[in-house]
CSV table of C-alpha atoms and ligand atoms in Angstrom, one decimal:
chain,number,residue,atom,x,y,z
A,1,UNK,CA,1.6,10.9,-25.4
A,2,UNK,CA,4.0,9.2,-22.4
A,3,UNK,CA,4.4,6.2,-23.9
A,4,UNK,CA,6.8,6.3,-27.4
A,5,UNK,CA,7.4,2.9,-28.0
A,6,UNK,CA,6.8,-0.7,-27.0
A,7,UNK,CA,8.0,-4.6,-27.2
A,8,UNK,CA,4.7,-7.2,-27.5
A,9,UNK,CA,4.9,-10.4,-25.5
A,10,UNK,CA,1.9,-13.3,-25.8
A,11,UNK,CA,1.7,-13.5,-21.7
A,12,UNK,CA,-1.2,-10.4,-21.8
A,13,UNK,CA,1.9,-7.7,-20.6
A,14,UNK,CA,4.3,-5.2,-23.2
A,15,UNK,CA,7.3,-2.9,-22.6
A,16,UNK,CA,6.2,0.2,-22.8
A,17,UNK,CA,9.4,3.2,-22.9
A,18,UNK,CA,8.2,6.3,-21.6
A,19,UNK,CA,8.7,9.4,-22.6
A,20,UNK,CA,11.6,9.6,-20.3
A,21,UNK,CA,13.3,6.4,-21.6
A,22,UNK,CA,12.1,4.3,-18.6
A,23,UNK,CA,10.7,1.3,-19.2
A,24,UNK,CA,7.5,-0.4,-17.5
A,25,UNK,CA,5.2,-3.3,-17.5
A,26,UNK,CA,1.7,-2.5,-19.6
A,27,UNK,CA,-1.0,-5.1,-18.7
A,28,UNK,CA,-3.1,-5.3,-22.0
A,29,UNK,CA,-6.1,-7.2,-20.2
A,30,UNK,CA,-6.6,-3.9,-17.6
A,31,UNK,CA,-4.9,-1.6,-20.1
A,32,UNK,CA,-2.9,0.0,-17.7
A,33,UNK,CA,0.9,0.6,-17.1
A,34,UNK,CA,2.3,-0.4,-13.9
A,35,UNK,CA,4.3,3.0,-13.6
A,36,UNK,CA,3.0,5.5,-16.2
A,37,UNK,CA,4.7,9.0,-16.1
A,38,UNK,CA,8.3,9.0,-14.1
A,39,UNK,CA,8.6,5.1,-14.4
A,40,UNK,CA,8.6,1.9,-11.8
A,41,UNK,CA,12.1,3.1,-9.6
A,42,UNK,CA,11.4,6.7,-9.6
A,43,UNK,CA,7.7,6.3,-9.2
A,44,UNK,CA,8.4,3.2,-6.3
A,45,UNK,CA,10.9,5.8,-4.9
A,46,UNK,CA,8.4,8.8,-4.4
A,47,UNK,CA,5.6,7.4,-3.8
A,48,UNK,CA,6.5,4.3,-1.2
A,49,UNK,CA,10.3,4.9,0.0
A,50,UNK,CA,10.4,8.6,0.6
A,51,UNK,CA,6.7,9.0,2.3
A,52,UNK,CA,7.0,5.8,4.1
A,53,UNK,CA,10.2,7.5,6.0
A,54,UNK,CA,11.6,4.1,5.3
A,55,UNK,CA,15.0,4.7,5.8
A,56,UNK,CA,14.7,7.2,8.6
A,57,UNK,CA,11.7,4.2,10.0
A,58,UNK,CA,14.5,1.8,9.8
A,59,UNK,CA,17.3,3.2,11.7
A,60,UNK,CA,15.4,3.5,14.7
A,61,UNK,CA,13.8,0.1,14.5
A,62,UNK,CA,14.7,-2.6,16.6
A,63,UNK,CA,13.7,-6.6,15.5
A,64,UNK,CA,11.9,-7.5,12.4
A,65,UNK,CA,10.3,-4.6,10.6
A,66,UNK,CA,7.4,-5.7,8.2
A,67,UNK,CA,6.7,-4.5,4.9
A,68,UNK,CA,3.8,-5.4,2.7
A,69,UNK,CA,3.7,-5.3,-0.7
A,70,UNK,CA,0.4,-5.4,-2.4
A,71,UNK,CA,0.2,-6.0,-6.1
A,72,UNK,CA,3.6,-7.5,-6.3
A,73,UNK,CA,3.3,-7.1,-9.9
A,74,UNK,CA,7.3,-6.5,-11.7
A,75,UNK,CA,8.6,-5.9,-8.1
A,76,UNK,CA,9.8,-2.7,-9.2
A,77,UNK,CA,7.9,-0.8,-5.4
A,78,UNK,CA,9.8,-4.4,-3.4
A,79,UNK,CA,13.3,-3.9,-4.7
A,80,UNK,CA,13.1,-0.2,-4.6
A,81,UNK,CA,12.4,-0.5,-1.0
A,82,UNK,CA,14.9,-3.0,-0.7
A,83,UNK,CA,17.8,-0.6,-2.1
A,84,UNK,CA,16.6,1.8,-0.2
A,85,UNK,CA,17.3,-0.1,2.8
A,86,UNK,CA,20.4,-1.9,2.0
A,87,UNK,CA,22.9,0.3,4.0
A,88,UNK,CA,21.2,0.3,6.9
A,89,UNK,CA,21.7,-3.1,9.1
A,90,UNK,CA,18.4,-4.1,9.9
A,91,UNK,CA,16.3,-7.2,8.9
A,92,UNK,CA,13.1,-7.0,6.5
A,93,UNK,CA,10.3,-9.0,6.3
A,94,UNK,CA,8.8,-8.6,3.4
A,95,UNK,CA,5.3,-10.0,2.3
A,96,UNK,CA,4.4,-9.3,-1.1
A,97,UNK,CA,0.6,-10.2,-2.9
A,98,UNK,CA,-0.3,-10.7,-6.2
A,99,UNK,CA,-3.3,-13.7,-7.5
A,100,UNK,CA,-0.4,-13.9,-10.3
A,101,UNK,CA,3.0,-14.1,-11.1
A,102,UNK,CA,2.8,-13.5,-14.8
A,103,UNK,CA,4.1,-10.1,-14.8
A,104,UNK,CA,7.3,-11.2,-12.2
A,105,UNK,CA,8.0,-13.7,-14.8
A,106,UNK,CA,7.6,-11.2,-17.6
A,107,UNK,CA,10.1,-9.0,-15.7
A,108,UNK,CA,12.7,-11.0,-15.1
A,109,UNK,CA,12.4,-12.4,-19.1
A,110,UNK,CA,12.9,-8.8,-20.3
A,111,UNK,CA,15.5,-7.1,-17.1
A,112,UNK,CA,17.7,-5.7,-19.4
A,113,UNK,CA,15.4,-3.3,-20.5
A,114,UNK,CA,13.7,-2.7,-17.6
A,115,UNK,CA,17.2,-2.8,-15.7
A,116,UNK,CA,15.6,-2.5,-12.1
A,117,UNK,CA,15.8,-6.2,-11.4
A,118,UNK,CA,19.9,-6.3,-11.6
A,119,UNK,CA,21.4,-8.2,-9.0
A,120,UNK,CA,18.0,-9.4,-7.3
A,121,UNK,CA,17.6,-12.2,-10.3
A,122,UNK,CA,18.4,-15.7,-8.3
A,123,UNK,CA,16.4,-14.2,-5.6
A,124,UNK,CA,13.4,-13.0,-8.0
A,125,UNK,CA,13.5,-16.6,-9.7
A,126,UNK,CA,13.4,-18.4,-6.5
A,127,UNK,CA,10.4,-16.2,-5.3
A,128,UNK,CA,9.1,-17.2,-8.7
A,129,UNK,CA,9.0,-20.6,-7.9
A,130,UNK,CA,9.2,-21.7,-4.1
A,131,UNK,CA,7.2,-18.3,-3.2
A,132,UNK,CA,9.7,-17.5,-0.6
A,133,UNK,CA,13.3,-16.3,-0.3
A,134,UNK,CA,15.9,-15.0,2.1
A,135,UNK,CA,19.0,-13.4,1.5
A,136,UNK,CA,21.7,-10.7,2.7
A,137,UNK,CA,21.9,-7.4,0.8
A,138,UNK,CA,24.4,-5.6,1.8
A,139,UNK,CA,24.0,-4.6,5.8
A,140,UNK,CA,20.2,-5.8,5.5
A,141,UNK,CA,18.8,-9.2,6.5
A,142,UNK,CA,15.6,-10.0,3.9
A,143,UNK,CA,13.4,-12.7,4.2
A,144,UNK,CA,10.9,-12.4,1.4
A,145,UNK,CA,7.2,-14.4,1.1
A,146,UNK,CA,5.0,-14.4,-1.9
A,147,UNK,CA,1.3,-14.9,-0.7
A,148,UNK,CA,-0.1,-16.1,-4.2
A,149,UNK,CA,-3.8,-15.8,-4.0
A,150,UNK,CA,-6.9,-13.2,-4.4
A,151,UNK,CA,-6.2,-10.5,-1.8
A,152,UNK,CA,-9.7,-9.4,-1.0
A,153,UNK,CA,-10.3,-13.1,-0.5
A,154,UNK,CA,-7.4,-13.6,1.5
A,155,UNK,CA,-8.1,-11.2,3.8
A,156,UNK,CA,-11.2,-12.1,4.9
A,157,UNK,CA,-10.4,-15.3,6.0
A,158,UNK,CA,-9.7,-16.3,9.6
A,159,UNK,CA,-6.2,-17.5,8.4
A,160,UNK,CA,-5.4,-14.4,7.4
A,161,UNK,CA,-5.0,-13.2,11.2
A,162,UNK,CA,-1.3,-15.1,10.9
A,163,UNK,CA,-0.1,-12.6,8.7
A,164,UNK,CA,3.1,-10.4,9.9
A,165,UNK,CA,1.5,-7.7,11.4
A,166,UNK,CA,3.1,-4.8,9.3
A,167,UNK,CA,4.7,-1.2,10.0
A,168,UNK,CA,4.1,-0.7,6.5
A,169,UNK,CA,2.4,-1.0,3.4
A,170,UNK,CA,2.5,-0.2,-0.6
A,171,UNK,CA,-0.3,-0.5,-1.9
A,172,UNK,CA,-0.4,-0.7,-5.9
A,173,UNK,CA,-3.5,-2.2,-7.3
A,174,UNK,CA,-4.8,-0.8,-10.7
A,175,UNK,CA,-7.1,1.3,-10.8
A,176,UNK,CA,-10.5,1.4,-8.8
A,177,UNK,CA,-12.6,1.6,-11.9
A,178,UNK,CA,-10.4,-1.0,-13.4
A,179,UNK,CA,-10.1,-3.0,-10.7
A,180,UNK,CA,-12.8,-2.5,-7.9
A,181,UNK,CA,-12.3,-5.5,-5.8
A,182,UNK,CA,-9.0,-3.8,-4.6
A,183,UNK,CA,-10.6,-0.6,-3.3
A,184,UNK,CA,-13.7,-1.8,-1.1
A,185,UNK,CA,-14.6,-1.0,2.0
A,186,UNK,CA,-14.6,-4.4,3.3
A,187,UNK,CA,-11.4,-4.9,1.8
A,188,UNK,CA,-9.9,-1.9,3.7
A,189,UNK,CA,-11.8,-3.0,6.7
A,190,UNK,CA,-10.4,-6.0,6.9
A,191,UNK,CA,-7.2,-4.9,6.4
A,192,UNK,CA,-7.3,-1.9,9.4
A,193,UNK,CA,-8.6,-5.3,11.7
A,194,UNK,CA,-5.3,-7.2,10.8
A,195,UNK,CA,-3.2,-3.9,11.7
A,196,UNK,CA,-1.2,-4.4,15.8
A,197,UNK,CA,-2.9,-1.7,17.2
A,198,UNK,CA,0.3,-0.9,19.2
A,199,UNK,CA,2.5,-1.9,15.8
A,200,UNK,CA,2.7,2.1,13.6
A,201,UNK,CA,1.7,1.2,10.4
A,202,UNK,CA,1.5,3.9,7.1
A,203,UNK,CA,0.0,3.1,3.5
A,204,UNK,CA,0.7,4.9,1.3
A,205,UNK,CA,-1.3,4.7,-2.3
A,206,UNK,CA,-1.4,6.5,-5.5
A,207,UNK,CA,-4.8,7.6,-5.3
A,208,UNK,CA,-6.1,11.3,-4.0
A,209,UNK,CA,-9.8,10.6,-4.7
A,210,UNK,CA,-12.8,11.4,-2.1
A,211,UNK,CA,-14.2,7.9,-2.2
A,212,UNK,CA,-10.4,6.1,-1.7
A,213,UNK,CA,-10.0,8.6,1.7
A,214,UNK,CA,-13.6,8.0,2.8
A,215,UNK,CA,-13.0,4.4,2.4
A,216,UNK,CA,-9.7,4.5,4.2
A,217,UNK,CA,-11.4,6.4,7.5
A,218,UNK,CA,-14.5,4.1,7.2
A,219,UNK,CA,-12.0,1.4,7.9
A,220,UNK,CA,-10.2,3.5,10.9
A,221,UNK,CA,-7.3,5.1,9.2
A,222,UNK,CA,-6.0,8.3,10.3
A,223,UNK,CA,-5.8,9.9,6.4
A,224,UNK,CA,-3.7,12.5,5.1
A,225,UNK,CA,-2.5,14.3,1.9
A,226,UNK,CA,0.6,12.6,0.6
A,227,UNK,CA,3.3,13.9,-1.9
A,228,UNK,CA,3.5,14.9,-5.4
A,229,UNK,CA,4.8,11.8,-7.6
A,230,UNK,CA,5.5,13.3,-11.0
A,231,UNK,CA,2.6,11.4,-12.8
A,232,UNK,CA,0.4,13.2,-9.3
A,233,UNK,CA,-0.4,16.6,-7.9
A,234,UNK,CA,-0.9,14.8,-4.8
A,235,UNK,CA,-1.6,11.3,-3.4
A,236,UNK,CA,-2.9,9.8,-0.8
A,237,UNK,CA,-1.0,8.7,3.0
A,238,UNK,CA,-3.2,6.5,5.5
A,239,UNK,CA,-1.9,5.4,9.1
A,240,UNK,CA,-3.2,4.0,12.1
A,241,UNK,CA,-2.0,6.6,14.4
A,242,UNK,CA,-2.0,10.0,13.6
A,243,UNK,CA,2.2,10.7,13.9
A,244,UNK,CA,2.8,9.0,10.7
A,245,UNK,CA,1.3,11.9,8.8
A,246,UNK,CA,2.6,15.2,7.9
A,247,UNK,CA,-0.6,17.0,6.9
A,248,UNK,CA,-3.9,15.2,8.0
A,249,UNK,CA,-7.0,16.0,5.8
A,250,UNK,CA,-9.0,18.7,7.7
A,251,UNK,CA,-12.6,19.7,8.5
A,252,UNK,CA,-12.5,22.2,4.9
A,253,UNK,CA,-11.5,18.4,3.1
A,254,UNK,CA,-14.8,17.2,5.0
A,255,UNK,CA,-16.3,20.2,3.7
A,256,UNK,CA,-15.4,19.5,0.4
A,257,UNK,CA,-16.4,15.3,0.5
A,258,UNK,CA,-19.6,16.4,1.4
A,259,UNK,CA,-20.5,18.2,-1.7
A,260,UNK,CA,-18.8,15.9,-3.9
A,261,UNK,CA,-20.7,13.3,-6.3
A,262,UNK,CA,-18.1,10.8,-6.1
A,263,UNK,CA,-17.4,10.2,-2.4
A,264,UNK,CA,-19.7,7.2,-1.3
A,265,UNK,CA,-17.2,4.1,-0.8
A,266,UNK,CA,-17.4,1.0,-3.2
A,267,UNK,CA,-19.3,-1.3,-0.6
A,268,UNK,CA,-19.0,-3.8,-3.6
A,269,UNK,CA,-16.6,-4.9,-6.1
A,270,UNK,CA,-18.0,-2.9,-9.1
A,271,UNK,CA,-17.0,0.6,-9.9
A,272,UNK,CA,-19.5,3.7,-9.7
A,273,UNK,CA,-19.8,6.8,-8.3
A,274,UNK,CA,-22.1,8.3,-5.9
A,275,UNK,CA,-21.9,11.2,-3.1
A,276,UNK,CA,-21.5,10.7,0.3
A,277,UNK,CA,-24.7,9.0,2.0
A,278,UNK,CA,-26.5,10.0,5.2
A,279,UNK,CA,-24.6,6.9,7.0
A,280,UNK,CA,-21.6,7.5,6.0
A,281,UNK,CA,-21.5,11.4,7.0
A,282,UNK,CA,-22.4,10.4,10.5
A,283,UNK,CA,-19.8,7.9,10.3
A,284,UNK,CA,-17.0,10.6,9.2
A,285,UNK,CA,-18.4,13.4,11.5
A,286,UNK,CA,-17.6,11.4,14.0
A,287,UNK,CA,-14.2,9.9,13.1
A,288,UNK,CA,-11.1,10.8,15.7
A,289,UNK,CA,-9.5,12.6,13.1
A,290,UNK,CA,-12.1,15.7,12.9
A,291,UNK,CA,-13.0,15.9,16.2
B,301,SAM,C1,-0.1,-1.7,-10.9
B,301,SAM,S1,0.3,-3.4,-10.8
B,301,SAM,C2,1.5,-3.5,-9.5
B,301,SAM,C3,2.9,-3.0,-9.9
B,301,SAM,C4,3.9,-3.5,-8.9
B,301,SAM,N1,3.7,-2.9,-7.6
B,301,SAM,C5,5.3,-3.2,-9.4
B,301,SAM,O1,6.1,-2.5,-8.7
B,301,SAM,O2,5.7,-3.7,-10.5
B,301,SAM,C6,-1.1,-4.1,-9.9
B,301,SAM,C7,-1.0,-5.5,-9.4
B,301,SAM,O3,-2.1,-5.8,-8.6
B,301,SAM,C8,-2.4,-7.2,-8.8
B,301,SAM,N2,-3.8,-7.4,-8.5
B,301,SAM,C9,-5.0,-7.0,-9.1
B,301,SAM,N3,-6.1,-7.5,-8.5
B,301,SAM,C10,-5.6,-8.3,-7.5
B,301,SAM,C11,-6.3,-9.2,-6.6
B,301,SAM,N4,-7.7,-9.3,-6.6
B,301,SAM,N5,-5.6,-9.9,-5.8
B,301,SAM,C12,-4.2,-9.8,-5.8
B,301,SAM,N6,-3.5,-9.0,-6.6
B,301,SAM,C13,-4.2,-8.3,-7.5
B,301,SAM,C14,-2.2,-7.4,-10.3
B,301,SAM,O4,-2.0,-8.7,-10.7
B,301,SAM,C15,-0.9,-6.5,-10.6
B,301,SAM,O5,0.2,-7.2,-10.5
């Protein structure tokens, strides 16, 4: 049982306080919690801030560094990052995604409880409603955009090619078998083609499974294993070039996707499960990364 008590809203979200007397979003239409176990600024923190090097990633930038933030959802994963970064002077530019807003609105209607949001609010509500902002916080420079819309659909159009190229990206959909569309191939595809090729660029995600890292090297990610979270034994780190990752999945990983029954990537928006097929093996026997 992590979840001991709750607060009911009508917008299809709840306060949930976990075990640990956190608080986080839960979505009753998916019936997930944004941040189950350790909670949104500790989970944000592990997962997104401390494997994305972003502090360490920020001192040594020079210019614009771009951060992408998919599944905007309570913005808990954004304005950890943004703390995270506020003492170093340096500019952000931060693109967040979400096909709803609902659960940014939720936040800021319950950020005492939740207590993340404190001190971000004017910027949060004008996100909310002119889907952009720009601020100083502290020694950092942040220019925020909201791109409202379906992101698998958004990425596959031509437009999207005017994105900000980013160095990185959290990626924080729900889960694959609750939410499919966010874990295709294509989708993944697309987003490796937007990636500068010259531009390093790390996503991390919460996921460890054989079928999310097959997906991610289908696409052209270098893929490693990424770090414990508290709610994870291990997660999962993808780059574009092999330096952004500390322990790259090897040939005995290979090994092990190719006797699994759930390694196949979704090639369509519907969850199942199916082992690797004859395609796809030549694909991965192939890839840079296990040559
Ligand atoms: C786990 S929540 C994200 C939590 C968030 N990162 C935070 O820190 O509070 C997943 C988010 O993905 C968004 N999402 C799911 N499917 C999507 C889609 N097809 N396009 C865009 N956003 C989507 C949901 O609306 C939800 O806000």
């Amino acid at each position: 049982m992590l979840e001991s008590a709750s607060v009911e809203s009508t917008a299809g979200y709840r306060i949930v306080k976990l075990a640990n007397g956190a608080c986080s979003i839960h979505s009753l239409a998916h019936r997930e919690t944004f941040h189950p176990v350790i909670g949104p600024v500790a989970e944000a923190e592990a997962l997104y801030v401390r494997q994305l090097r972003l502090a360490e990633r920020l001192q040594r930038h020079t210019g614009e560094f771009v951060l992408w933030d998919v599944g905007l959802g309570a913005a808990a994963n954004a304005l950890t990052a943004l703390r995270a970064a506020r003492d170093i002077p340096c500019s952000i530019h931060l693109l967040s995604f979400d096909h709803t807003l609902e659960p940014l609105d939720f936040a800021l209607q319950h950020r005492e409880a939740l207590g993340y949001l404190a001190g971000y609010e004017p910027h949060l509500e004008r996100l909310l409603h002119e889907q952009h902002c720009a601020f100083q916080d502290g020694a950092l420079t942040v220019n925020w955009d909201m791109h409202l819309a379906d992101f698998p659909a958004l990425l596959a159009q031509p437009s999207a090619l005017k994105l900000a190229q980013p160095h990185a990206i959290m990626f924080d959909a729900f889960s694959p078998a609750k939410n499919p569309a966010m874990w295709t191939q294509p989708l993944f595809a697309n987003l490796f083609r937007l990636l500068a090729p010259d531009r390093p660029c790390s996503l991390p995600t919460y996921s460890r499974s054989t079928m999310l890292r097959v997906t991610l090297l289908l696409a052209g990610f270098f893929v490693g294993v990424g770090h414990a979270t508290g709610e994870k034994e291990e997660t999962t780190i993808a780059a574009n070039t092999p330096d952004l990752l500390a322990e790259p999945l090897d040939r005995r990983w290979l090994e092990r996707a190719r006797r699994s029954s759930s390694a196949e990537p979704m090639w369509e928006p519907v969850y199942r499960q199916a082992p690797l097929s004859p395609a796809t093996l030549d694909k991965l026997l192939v890839h840079n990364q296990f040559r």
